[in-house]
Amino acid sequence: MAKGKTFHNNDTETETETEWSDHPGAKDKPAPKTSSKQKKTTTFSPDTQDTPVQKKSSFWPRLFWGNVMLFGFFTIIRAGHFYAACLVIFLNTMMFKEVLSIKRHMEKDRQLPFFYLINWHFFTLALFALYGKGLAERCTHYFPKAQFFEFIYRYHYVIAFLGYVLGVVVFVMSLRKRQYRYQFRQFGWTHLALFLIVLPSSAEVAIIYQGIMWFLYICFLIITNDSWAYFFGILFGRTPLISLSPKKTWEGFIGGMICTYILAFVLIDHLAQYDYLFCPQPSLGIELFADLTCERPAYLFAMHEFATPQFLVSLGLSATFTMSTLQMHSFVLATFASIIAPFGGFFASGLKRAFKVKDFGDIIPGHGGVTDRMDCQMLMGMFCYVWLFQVVYRGASMVIASPEFILEQIALMSQGDQMLVLEELQKRLMG
């Protein structure tokens, strides 16, 4: 320990003990001497390789809980859009908790009553800012006369802004001497976690309501790429891919990419055959195991003919081949899932190395924490949302509203606004 000077408002100087790791000149200072009688502690090294016994002992728990998660996942997907969205928000909450725990100092939190709750205030507020308006709009499908949801819908941004200001005020009032650095670090860490976790999750919820097929599809792509990259890496891996993940190899990376392309091409048209998976959900979708019907955009299923590369023709393949528009989009999504999305996992690996932890948590036996399983999914969900909104549906509204939903919205308007809608609709219908 070293003696550091702390200045207070009364311009007097007191000496406090400060760890060298927090001191600006820490790297130039000698390490404090420790007694040989002191107990030696060991920390996890990210480069530590599991022994064959450890790998074997963790295989069966991983297999069992992997199957349990898959069964639960498919059950929730079929239950309805609302329940799939709740699953995403639940996983989102668990990830936020795990990431906060990395930087949390329990002893300091005990000295700061209710400070930890401020982080969850910002988390809850972020959920309201991202989901509140859409939730209020969809709830009018079930409660068309409820003034509460109309109030939330109209003043959503005002409420969110005032809630954030309240959080900042409470944070400033909670600041305590000798805890400033820790408290501001937690403040910044919380906002970084909101940006990296909550924002991408909101994109996945939007994808679910646009068509649960897209959410299911990108989950399949990530699982396929990760599984086959692991398989090819075990069998043929020789060339390291990136130092952040010593177990990743170029052979596994390329093998996973090829398998992802094959699955993406075959799976997209198969999923699109089912109305429940393909159709957007205009309401909240709380009905269990309900079916959906909709009119399918013809341009997504249009077939296009392409010339086969000459070297493949020389191998005996046909001179031309056909692809649907959906399959063309699947090629783009598969490319992102196999080349770019793994960097979400590398980012998480770097974060774990920085804080010397093996996993973000231990909630899933044999798999670690929720963040360990969802790191690539966050990046993939954001890209899928952008691609759907900007390209696949050609800038149209992400959710195609039903006539009943539109009529419910018109019923909430004033009589003057309703007359304006009627006049505009007559003009457009009359040509």
GROMACS .gro file of C-alpha atoms in nm:
model
  431
    1MET     CA    1   0.000   0.000   0.000
    2ALA     CA    2   0.111   0.354  -0.067
    3LYS     CA    3   0.023   0.678   0.099
    4GLY     CA    4  -0.181   0.903  -0.128
    5LYS     CA    5  -0.309   1.251  -0.066
    6THR     CA    6  -0.678   1.334  -0.073
    7PHE     CA    7  -0.802   1.694  -0.076
    8HIS     CA    8  -1.131   1.790   0.085
    9ASN     CA    9  -1.345   2.101   0.053
   10ASN     CA   10  -1.193   2.257   0.363
   11ASP     CA   11  -0.854   2.263   0.187
   12THR     CA   12  -0.709   2.034   0.452
   13GLU     CA   13  -0.509   1.732   0.353
   14THR     CA   14  -0.550   1.383   0.488
   15GLU     CA   15  -0.364   1.071   0.396
   16THR     CA   16  -0.546   0.763   0.281
   17GLU     CA   17  -0.426   0.429   0.167
   18THR     CA   18  -0.454   0.382  -0.208
   19GLU     CA   19  -0.382   0.069  -0.408
   20TRP     CA   20  -0.099   0.102  -0.659
   21SER     CA   21  -0.332  -0.034  -0.927
   22ASP     CA   22  -0.544   0.280  -0.898
   23HIS     CA   23  -0.248   0.516  -0.886
   24PRO     CA   24  -0.137   0.695  -1.208
   25GLY     CA   25   0.222   0.591  -1.151
   26ALA     CA   26   0.146   0.235  -1.058
   27LYS     CA   27   0.367   0.080  -1.321
   28ASP     CA   28   0.675   0.264  -1.190
   29LYS     CA   29   0.624   0.169  -0.826
   30PRO     CA   30   0.760  -0.141  -0.657
   31ALA     CA   31   0.513  -0.407  -0.559
   32PRO     CA   32   0.432  -0.421  -0.187
   33LYS     CA   33   0.613  -0.691   0.005
   34THR     CA   34   0.408  -0.983   0.122
   35SER     CA   35   0.480  -1.221   0.402
   36SER     CA   36   0.561  -1.580   0.319
   37LYS     CA   37   0.295  -1.679   0.569
   38GLN     CA   38   0.026  -1.503   0.369
   39LYS     CA   39  -0.207  -1.732   0.180
   40LYS     CA   40  -0.134  -1.747  -0.192
   41THR     CA   41  -0.426  -1.679  -0.423
   42THR     CA   42  -0.468  -1.797  -0.780
   43THR     CA   43  -0.659  -1.627  -1.053
   44PHE     CA   44  -0.799  -1.770  -1.371
   45SER     CA   45  -0.584  -1.743  -1.680
   46PRO     CA   46  -0.781  -1.732  -2.010
   47ASP     CA   47  -0.508  -1.935  -2.177
   48THR     CA   48  -0.559  -2.229  -1.940
   49GLN     CA   49  -0.663  -2.536  -2.138
   50ASP     CA   50  -0.915  -2.784  -2.000
   51THR     CA   51  -0.777  -3.131  -1.932
   52PRO     CA   52  -0.934  -3.433  -2.107
   53VAL     CA   53  -1.098  -3.532  -1.777
   54GLN     CA   54  -1.251  -3.184  -1.741
   55LYS     CA   55  -1.376  -3.189  -2.099
   56LYS     CA   56  -1.534  -3.532  -2.050
   57SER     CA   57  -1.697  -3.437  -1.718
   58SER     CA   58  -1.851  -3.121  -1.871
   59PHE     CA   59  -1.978  -3.291  -2.189
   60TRP     CA   60  -2.287  -3.463  -2.043
   61PRO     CA   61  -2.412  -3.161  -1.845
   62ARG     CA   62  -2.365  -2.948  -2.158
   63LEU     CA   63  -2.557  -3.203  -2.368
   64PHE     CA   64  -2.842  -3.241  -2.118
   65TRP     CA   65  -2.896  -2.870  -2.055
   66GLY     CA   66  -2.849  -2.794  -2.424
   67ASN     CA   67  -3.142  -3.024  -2.506
   68VAL     CA   68  -3.349  -2.874  -2.223
   69MET     CA   69  -3.287  -2.523  -2.358
   70LEU     CA   70  -3.376  -2.628  -2.713
   71PHE     CA   71  -3.704  -2.786  -2.601
   72GLY     CA   72  -3.795  -2.480  -2.396
   73PHE     CA   73  -3.696  -2.248  -2.681
   74PHE     CA   74  -3.917  -2.419  -2.940
   75THR     CA   75  -4.209  -2.439  -2.694
   76ILE     CA   76  -4.192  -2.066  -2.629
   77ILE     CA   77  -4.159  -1.988  -3.000
   78ARG     CA   78  -4.479  -2.181  -3.074
   79ALA     CA   79  -4.661  -2.034  -2.774
   80GLY     CA   80  -4.673  -1.692  -2.939
   81HIS     CA   81  -4.491  -1.372  -3.029
   82PHE     CA   82  -4.551  -1.214  -2.689
   83TYR     CA   83  -4.388  -1.506  -2.507
   84ALA     CA   84  -4.091  -1.509  -2.745
   85ALA     CA   85  -4.044  -1.137  -2.680
   86CYS     CA   86  -4.065  -1.200  -2.304
   87LEU     CA   87  -3.793  -1.464  -2.342
   88VAL     CA   88  -3.565  -1.212  -2.512
   89ILE     CA   89  -3.628  -0.954  -2.239
   90PHE     CA   90  -3.563  -1.214  -1.967
   91LEU     CA   91  -3.231  -1.314  -2.127
   92ASN     CA   92  -3.158  -0.945  -2.168
   93THR     CA   93  -3.209  -0.894  -1.793
   94MET     CA   94  -2.983  -1.185  -1.702
   95MET     CA   95  -2.709  -1.057  -1.935
   96PHE     CA   96  -2.728  -0.710  -1.780
   97LYS     CA   97  -2.695  -0.862  -1.432
   98GLU     CA   98  -2.394  -1.071  -1.537
   99VAL     CA   99  -2.213  -0.779  -1.701
  100LEU     CA  100  -2.278  -0.552  -1.401
  101SER     CA  101  -2.137  -0.818  -1.168
  102ILE     CA  102  -1.799  -0.802  -1.341
  103LYS     CA  103  -1.733  -0.451  -1.213
  104ARG     CA  104  -1.935  -0.470  -0.891
  105HIS     CA  105  -1.748  -0.433  -0.561
  106MET     CA  106  -1.964  -0.584  -0.286
  107GLU     CA  107  -1.782  -0.414   0.001
  108LYS     CA  108  -1.818  -0.070  -0.157
  109ASP     CA  109  -2.184  -0.133  -0.239
  110ARG     CA  110  -2.249  -0.203   0.129
  111GLN     CA  111  -2.115   0.143   0.206
  112LEU     CA  112  -2.351   0.295  -0.054
  113PRO     CA  113  -2.709   0.201   0.035
  114PHE     CA  114  -2.943   0.180  -0.263
  115PHE     CA  115  -2.664   0.275  -0.507
  116TYR     CA  116  -2.692  -0.061  -0.686
  117LEU     CA  117  -3.062   0.007  -0.746
  118ILE     CA  118  -2.974   0.314  -0.955
  119ASN     CA  119  -2.825   0.082  -1.218
  120TRP     CA  120  -3.153  -0.108  -1.236
  121HIS     CA  121  -3.346   0.217  -1.258
  122PHE     CA  122  -3.157   0.299  -1.579
  123PHE     CA  123  -3.213  -0.056  -1.705
  124THR     CA  124  -3.590  -0.037  -1.644
  125LEU     CA  125  -3.600   0.306  -1.801
  126ALA     CA  126  -3.417   0.176  -2.110
  127LEU     CA  127  -3.678  -0.099  -2.146
  128PHE     CA  128  -3.956   0.158  -2.122
  129ALA     CA  129  -3.787   0.390  -2.373
  130LEU     CA  130  -3.746   0.108  -2.626
  131TYR     CA  131  -4.069  -0.087  -2.572
  132GLY     CA  132  -4.313   0.150  -2.400
  133LYS     CA  133  -4.464   0.318  -2.703
  134GLY     CA  134  -4.503   0.000  -2.905
  135LEU     CA  135  -4.646  -0.185  -2.605
  136ALA     CA  136  -4.902   0.089  -2.540
  137GLU     CA  137  -4.999   0.091  -2.908
  138ARG     CA  138  -5.054  -0.284  -2.918
  139CYS     CA  139  -5.244  -0.289  -2.588
  140THR     CA  140  -5.513  -0.072  -2.748
  141HIS     CA  141  -5.602  -0.385  -2.947
  142TYR     CA  142  -5.729  -0.536  -2.620
  143PHE     CA  143  -5.829  -0.219  -2.434
  144PRO     CA  144  -5.948   0.031  -2.700
  145LYS     CA  145  -6.107   0.264  -2.441
  146ALA     CA  146  -5.824   0.264  -2.186
  147GLN     CA  147  -5.696   0.618  -2.135
  148PHE     CA  148  -5.379   0.496  -1.962
  149PHE     CA  149  -5.232   0.340  -2.277
  150GLU     CA  150  -5.326   0.644  -2.482
  151PHE     CA  151  -5.142   0.863  -2.230
  152ILE     CA  152  -4.830   0.641  -2.246
  153TYR     CA  153  -4.840   0.641  -2.624
  154ARG     CA  154  -4.869   1.019  -2.655
  155TYR     CA  155  -4.618   1.121  -2.386
  156HIS     CA  156  -4.377   0.829  -2.408
  157TYR     CA  157  -4.064   1.033  -2.484
  158VAL     CA  158  -4.144   1.294  -2.216
  159ILE     CA  159  -4.183   1.023  -1.953
  160ALA     CA  160  -3.861   0.852  -2.062
  161PHE     CA  161  -3.662   1.176  -2.055
  162LEU     CA  162  -3.793   1.280  -1.712
  163GLY     CA  163  -3.716   0.932  -1.580
  164TYR     CA  164  -3.357   0.961  -1.701
  165VAL     CA  165  -3.318   1.306  -1.546
  166LEU     CA  166  -3.449   1.165  -1.218
  167GLY     CA  167  -3.190   0.887  -1.235
  168VAL     CA  168  -2.907   1.137  -1.287
  169VAL     CA  169  -3.028   1.354  -0.998
  170VAL     CA  170  -3.046   1.055  -0.762
  171PHE     CA  171  -2.701   0.941  -0.877
  172VAL     CA  172  -2.547   1.282  -0.804
  173MET     CA  173  -2.714   1.290  -0.462
  174SER     CA  174  -2.572   0.944  -0.385
  175LEU     CA  175  -2.208   1.049  -0.442
  176ARG     CA  176  -1.992   0.993  -0.133
  177LYS     CA  177  -1.638   1.097  -0.044
  178ARG     CA  178  -1.369   0.840  -0.124
  179GLN     CA  179  -1.620   0.659  -0.350
  180TYR     CA  180  -1.635   0.904  -0.642
  181ARG     CA  181  -1.415   0.699  -0.875
  182TYR     CA  182  -1.603   0.376  -0.811
  183GLN     CA  183  -1.944   0.540  -0.849
  184PHE     CA  184  -1.859   0.711  -1.179
  185ARG     CA  185  -1.704   0.392  -1.311
  186GLN     CA  186  -2.026   0.209  -1.233
  187PHE     CA  187  -2.227   0.488  -1.396
  188GLY     CA  188  -2.027   0.460  -1.718
  189TRP     CA  189  -2.024   0.079  -1.707
  190THR     CA  190  -2.402   0.071  -1.671
  191HIS     CA  191  -2.455   0.292  -1.976
  192LEU     CA  192  -2.211   0.083  -2.179
  193ALA     CA  193  -2.401  -0.232  -2.082
  194LEU     CA  194  -2.730  -0.070  -2.185
  195PHE     CA  195  -2.584   0.016  -2.525
  196LEU     CA  196  -2.431  -0.327  -2.586
  197ILE     CA  197  -2.716  -0.540  -2.446
  198VAL     CA  198  -3.052  -0.365  -2.424
  199LEU     CA  199  -3.039  -0.187  -2.761
  200PRO     CA  200  -2.960  -0.503  -2.965
  201SER     CA  201  -3.227  -0.695  -2.775
  202SER     CA  202  -3.491  -0.441  -2.877
  203ALA     CA  203  -3.400  -0.511  -3.239
  204GLU     CA  204  -3.467  -0.880  -3.182
  205VAL     CA  205  -3.811  -0.806  -3.035
  206ALA     CA  206  -3.894  -0.598  -3.343
  207ILE     CA  207  -3.784  -0.891  -3.562
  208ILE     CA  208  -4.013  -1.127  -3.370
  209TYR     CA  209  -4.319  -0.913  -3.436
  210GLN     CA  210  -4.227  -0.861  -3.800
  211GLY     CA  211  -4.223  -1.236  -3.847
  212ILE     CA  212  -4.103  -1.488  -3.591
  213MET     CA  213  -3.943  -1.676  -3.879
  214TRP     CA  214  -3.662  -1.420  -3.894
  215PHE     CA  215  -3.577  -1.454  -3.525
  216LEU     CA  216  -3.583  -1.833  -3.549
  217TYR     CA  217  -3.375  -1.818  -3.867
  218ILE     CA  218  -3.089  -1.609  -3.728
  219CYS     CA  219  -3.081  -1.829  -3.415
  220PHE     CA  220  -3.036  -2.134  -3.640
  221LEU     CA  221  -2.759  -1.960  -3.834
  222ILE     CA  222  -2.562  -1.871  -3.519
  223ILE     CA  223  -2.606  -2.217  -3.365
  224THR     CA  224  -2.508  -2.390  -3.690
  225ASN     CA  225  -2.200  -2.175  -3.743
  226ASP     CA  226  -2.083  -2.214  -3.382
  227SER     CA  227  -2.145  -2.591  -3.370
  228TRP     CA  228  -1.985  -2.679  -3.701
  229ALA     CA  229  -1.692  -2.445  -3.644
  230TYR     CA  230  -1.629  -2.634  -3.320
  231PHE     CA  231  -1.666  -2.970  -3.497
  232PHE     CA  232  -1.430  -2.883  -3.786
  233GLY     CA  233  -1.187  -2.725  -3.544
  234ILE     CA  234  -1.167  -3.046  -3.338
  235LEU     CA  235  -1.114  -3.264  -3.647
  236PHE     CA  236  -0.896  -3.048  -3.871
  237GLY     CA  237  -0.792  -2.745  -3.665
  238ARG     CA  238  -0.425  -2.659  -3.703
  239THR     CA  239  -0.401  -2.285  -3.775
  240PRO     CA  240  -0.494  -2.043  -3.492
  241LEU     CA  241  -0.752  -1.784  -3.595
  242ILE     CA  242  -0.724  -1.512  -3.330
  243SER     CA  243  -0.522  -1.479  -3.011
  244LEU     CA  244  -0.827  -1.378  -2.805
  245SER     CA  245  -0.967  -1.731  -2.851
  246PRO     CA  246  -0.680  -1.981  -2.874
  247LYS     CA  247  -0.919  -2.268  -2.945
  248LYS     CA  248  -1.055  -2.101  -3.262
  249THR     CA  249  -0.890  -2.212  -3.587
  250TRP     CA  250  -0.910  -2.112  -3.951
  251GLU     CA  251  -1.016  -2.465  -4.043
  252GLY     CA  252  -1.310  -2.447  -3.801
  253PHE     CA  253  -1.397  -2.095  -3.916
  254ILE     CA  254  -1.413  -2.197  -4.284
  255GLY     CA  255  -1.595  -2.525  -4.212
  256GLY     CA  256  -1.858  -2.346  -4.005
  257MET     CA  257  -1.904  -2.086  -4.278
  258ILE     CA  258  -1.966  -2.348  -4.549
  259CYS     CA  259  -2.223  -2.533  -4.335
  260THR     CA  260  -2.395  -2.205  -4.250
  261TYR     CA  261  -2.434  -2.120  -4.619
  262ILE     CA  262  -2.587  -2.462  -4.691
  263LEU     CA  263  -2.837  -2.441  -4.406
  264ALA     CA  264  -2.927  -2.079  -4.485
  265PHE     CA  265  -3.006  -2.160  -4.849
  266VAL     CA  266  -3.225  -2.461  -4.767
  267LEU     CA  267  -3.395  -2.340  -4.450
  268ILE     CA  268  -3.530  -1.997  -4.552
  269ASP     CA  269  -3.789  -2.120  -4.804
  270HIS     CA  270  -3.892  -2.403  -4.572
  271LEU     CA  271  -3.966  -2.168  -4.280
  272ALA     CA  272  -4.152  -1.925  -4.508
  273GLN     CA  273  -4.408  -2.195  -4.595
  274TYR     CA  274  -4.572  -2.163  -4.253
  275ASP     CA  275  -4.805  -1.868  -4.202
  276TYR     CA  276  -4.749  -1.861  -3.828
  277LEU     CA  277  -4.375  -1.816  -3.877
  278PHE     CA  278  -4.387  -1.581  -4.173
  279CYS     CA  279  -4.676  -1.344  -4.098
  280PRO     CA  280  -4.624  -1.027  -3.891
  281GLN     CA  281  -4.810  -0.994  -3.563
  282PRO     CA  282  -4.995  -0.659  -3.547
  283SER     CA  283  -5.134  -0.710  -3.195
  284LEU     CA  284  -4.959  -0.800  -2.870
  285GLY     CA  285  -5.003  -1.170  -2.944
  286ILE     CA  286  -5.082  -1.301  -2.595
  287GLU     CA  287  -5.313  -1.578  -2.722
  288LEU     CA  288  -5.143  -1.912  -2.660
  289PHE     CA  289  -5.063  -2.124  -2.966
  290ALA     CA  290  -5.271  -1.902  -3.195
  291ASP     CA  291  -5.241  -1.914  -3.576
  292LEU     CA  292  -5.185  -1.626  -3.817
  293THR     CA  293  -5.276  -1.563  -4.179
  294CYS     CA  294  -5.159  -1.287  -4.409
  295GLU     CA  295  -5.106  -1.194  -4.771
  296ARG     CA  296  -4.752  -1.277  -4.878
  297PRO     CA  297  -4.552  -1.016  -5.072
  298ALA     CA  298  -4.503  -1.170  -5.417
  299TYR     CA  299  -4.163  -1.012  -5.472
  300LEU     CA  300  -4.009  -1.208  -5.183
  301PHE     CA  301  -4.093  -1.539  -5.353
  302ALA     CA  302  -4.009  -1.437  -5.711
  303MET     CA  303  -3.756  -1.666  -5.882
  304HIS     CA  304  -3.442  -1.531  -6.051
  305GLU     CA  305  -3.215  -1.709  -6.297
  306PHE     CA  306  -2.836  -1.680  -6.276
  307ALA     CA  307  -2.548  -1.811  -6.485
  308THR     CA  308  -2.337  -2.080  -6.321
  309PRO     CA  309  -1.960  -1.999  -6.301
  310GLN     CA  310  -1.773  -2.162  -6.587
  311PHE     CA  311  -1.545  -2.375  -6.372
  312LEU     CA  312  -1.852  -2.533  -6.210
  313VAL     CA  313  -2.009  -2.594  -6.550
  314SER     CA  314  -1.693  -2.780  -6.649
  315LEU     CA  315  -1.753  -3.010  -6.352
  316GLY     CA  316  -2.090  -3.111  -6.498
  317LEU     CA  317  -2.327  -2.864  -6.332
  318SER     CA  318  -2.610  -2.691  -6.516
  319ALA     CA  319  -2.526  -2.369  -6.705
  320THR     CA  320  -2.792  -2.177  -6.505
  321PHE     CA  321  -2.954  -2.198  -6.165
  322THR     CA  322  -3.251  -2.026  -6.001
  323MET     CA  323  -3.293  -1.861  -5.660
  324SER     CA  324  -3.586  -1.697  -5.488
  325THR     CA  325  -3.554  -1.345  -5.353
  326LEU     CA  326  -3.566  -1.487  -5.001
  327GLN     CA  327  -3.273  -1.715  -5.079
  328MET     CA  328  -3.076  -1.417  -5.206
  329HIS     CA  329  -3.135  -1.242  -4.874
  330SER     CA  330  -3.040  -1.562  -4.692
  331PHE     CA  331  -2.697  -1.547  -4.858
  332VAL     CA  332  -2.637  -1.202  -4.706
  333LEU     CA  333  -2.755  -1.309  -4.359
  334ALA     CA  334  -2.542  -1.625  -4.372
  335THR     CA  335  -2.237  -1.420  -4.469
  336PHE     CA  336  -2.282  -1.193  -4.170
  337ALA     CA  337  -2.354  -1.485  -3.935
  338SER     CA  338  -2.040  -1.675  -4.037
  339ILE     CA  339  -1.788  -1.391  -4.085
  340ILE     CA  340  -1.893  -1.091  -3.873
  341ALA     CA  341  -2.112  -1.227  -3.590
  342PRO     CA  342  -1.828  -1.440  -3.443
  343PHE     CA  343  -1.653  -1.114  -3.358
  344GLY     CA  344  -1.926  -1.061  -3.100
  345GLY     CA  345  -1.789  -1.372  -2.933
  346PHE     CA  346  -1.432  -1.248  -2.970
  347PHE     CA  347  -1.536  -0.919  -2.811
  348ALA     CA  348  -1.682  -1.110  -2.515
  349SER     CA  349  -1.364  -1.319  -2.491
  350GLY     CA  350  -1.154  -1.005  -2.476
  351LEU     CA  351  -1.380  -0.866  -2.205
  352LYS     CA  352  -1.342  -1.181  -1.997
  353ARG     CA  353  -0.966  -1.170  -2.040
  354ALA     CA  354  -0.957  -0.809  -1.929
  355PHE     CA  355  -1.128  -0.902  -1.600
  356LYS     CA  356  -0.971  -1.248  -1.567
  357VAL     CA  357  -1.294  -1.447  -1.555
  358LYS     CA  358  -1.364  -1.774  -1.733
  359ASP     CA  359  -1.739  -1.723  -1.779
  360PHE     CA  360  -1.984  -1.438  -1.727
  361GLY     CA  361  -2.189  -1.656  -1.494
  362ASP     CA  362  -2.283  -2.012  -1.401
  363ILE     CA  363  -2.661  -2.012  -1.439
  364ILE     CA  364  -2.647  -2.275  -1.717
  365PRO     CA  365  -2.459  -2.588  -1.599
  366GLY     CA  366  -2.181  -2.674  -1.841
  367HIS     CA  367  -2.240  -2.361  -2.050
  368GLY     CA  368  -2.154  -2.072  -1.818
  369GLY     CA  369  -2.371  -1.760  -1.817
  370VAL     CA  370  -2.638  -1.631  -2.050
  371THR     CA  371  -2.393  -1.380  -2.199
  372ASP     CA  372  -2.158  -1.664  -2.293
  373ARG     CA  373  -2.433  -1.813  -2.510
  374MET     CA  374  -2.577  -1.490  -2.653
  375ASP     CA  375  -2.266  -1.287  -2.741
  376CYS     CA  376  -2.284  -1.350  -3.117
  377GLN     CA  377  -2.664  -1.327  -3.121
  378MET     CA  378  -2.666  -0.960  -3.017
  379LEU     CA  379  -2.466  -0.849  -3.320
  380MET     CA  380  -2.661  -1.075  -3.555
  381GLY     CA  381  -2.995  -0.944  -3.429
  382MET     CA  382  -2.897  -0.583  -3.495
  383PHE     CA  383  -2.786  -0.659  -3.849
  384CYS     CA  384  -3.100  -0.861  -3.926
  385TYR     CA  385  -3.318  -0.572  -3.806
  386VAL     CA  386  -3.135  -0.319  -4.025
  387TRP     CA  387  -3.139  -0.550  -4.327
  388LEU     CA  388  -3.511  -0.625  -4.296
  389PHE     CA  389  -3.607  -0.262  -4.253
  390GLN     CA  390  -3.381  -0.115  -4.521
  391VAL     CA  391  -3.372  -0.390  -4.784
  392VAL     CA  392  -3.608  -0.687  -4.746
  393TYR     CA  393  -3.926  -0.488  -4.688
  394ARG     CA  394  -3.800  -0.193  -4.894
  395GLY     CA  395  -3.837   0.075  -4.625
  396ALA     CA  396  -4.200  -0.013  -4.549
  397SER     CA  397  -4.337  -0.025  -4.198
  398MET     CA  398  -4.179  -0.311  -4.007
  399VAL     CA  399  -4.519  -0.448  -3.905
  400ILE     CA  400  -4.805  -0.462  -4.151
  401ALA     CA  401  -5.112  -0.352  -3.952
  402SER     CA  402  -5.440  -0.536  -3.994
  403PRO     CA  403  -5.760  -0.344  -4.090
  404GLU     CA  404  -5.898  -0.409  -3.739
  405PHE     CA  405  -5.591  -0.256  -3.579
  406ILE     CA  406  -5.610   0.054  -3.804
  407LEU     CA  407  -5.979   0.102  -3.719
  408GLU     CA  408  -5.897   0.080  -3.348
  409GLN     CA  409  -5.636   0.353  -3.389
  410ILE     CA  410  -5.880   0.574  -3.578
  411ALA     CA  411  -6.135   0.526  -3.299
  412LEU     CA  412  -5.886   0.684  -3.055
  413MET     CA  413  -5.865   1.003  -3.264
  414SER     CA  414  -6.070   1.316  -3.218
  415GLN     CA  415  -6.370   1.369  -3.445
  416GLY     CA  416  -6.182   1.631  -3.647
  417ASP     CA  417  -5.887   1.396  -3.708
  418GLN     CA  418  -6.125   1.118  -3.806
  419MET     CA  419  -6.285   1.344  -4.068
  420LEU     CA  420  -5.939   1.429  -4.207
  421VAL     CA  421  -5.857   1.059  -4.238
  422LEU     CA  422  -6.189   0.997  -4.413
  423GLU     CA  423  -6.136   1.282  -4.661
  424GLU     CA  424  -5.779   1.172  -4.739
  425LEU     CA  425  -5.890   0.812  -4.784
  426GLN     CA  426  -6.170   0.916  -5.023
  427LYS     CA  427  -5.924   1.120  -5.231
  428ARG     CA  428  -5.684   0.830  -5.267
  429LEU     CA  429  -5.954   0.575  -5.346
  430MET     CA  430  -6.116   0.801  -5.604
  431GLY     CA  431  -5.786   0.835  -5.785
   0.00000   0.00000   0.00000
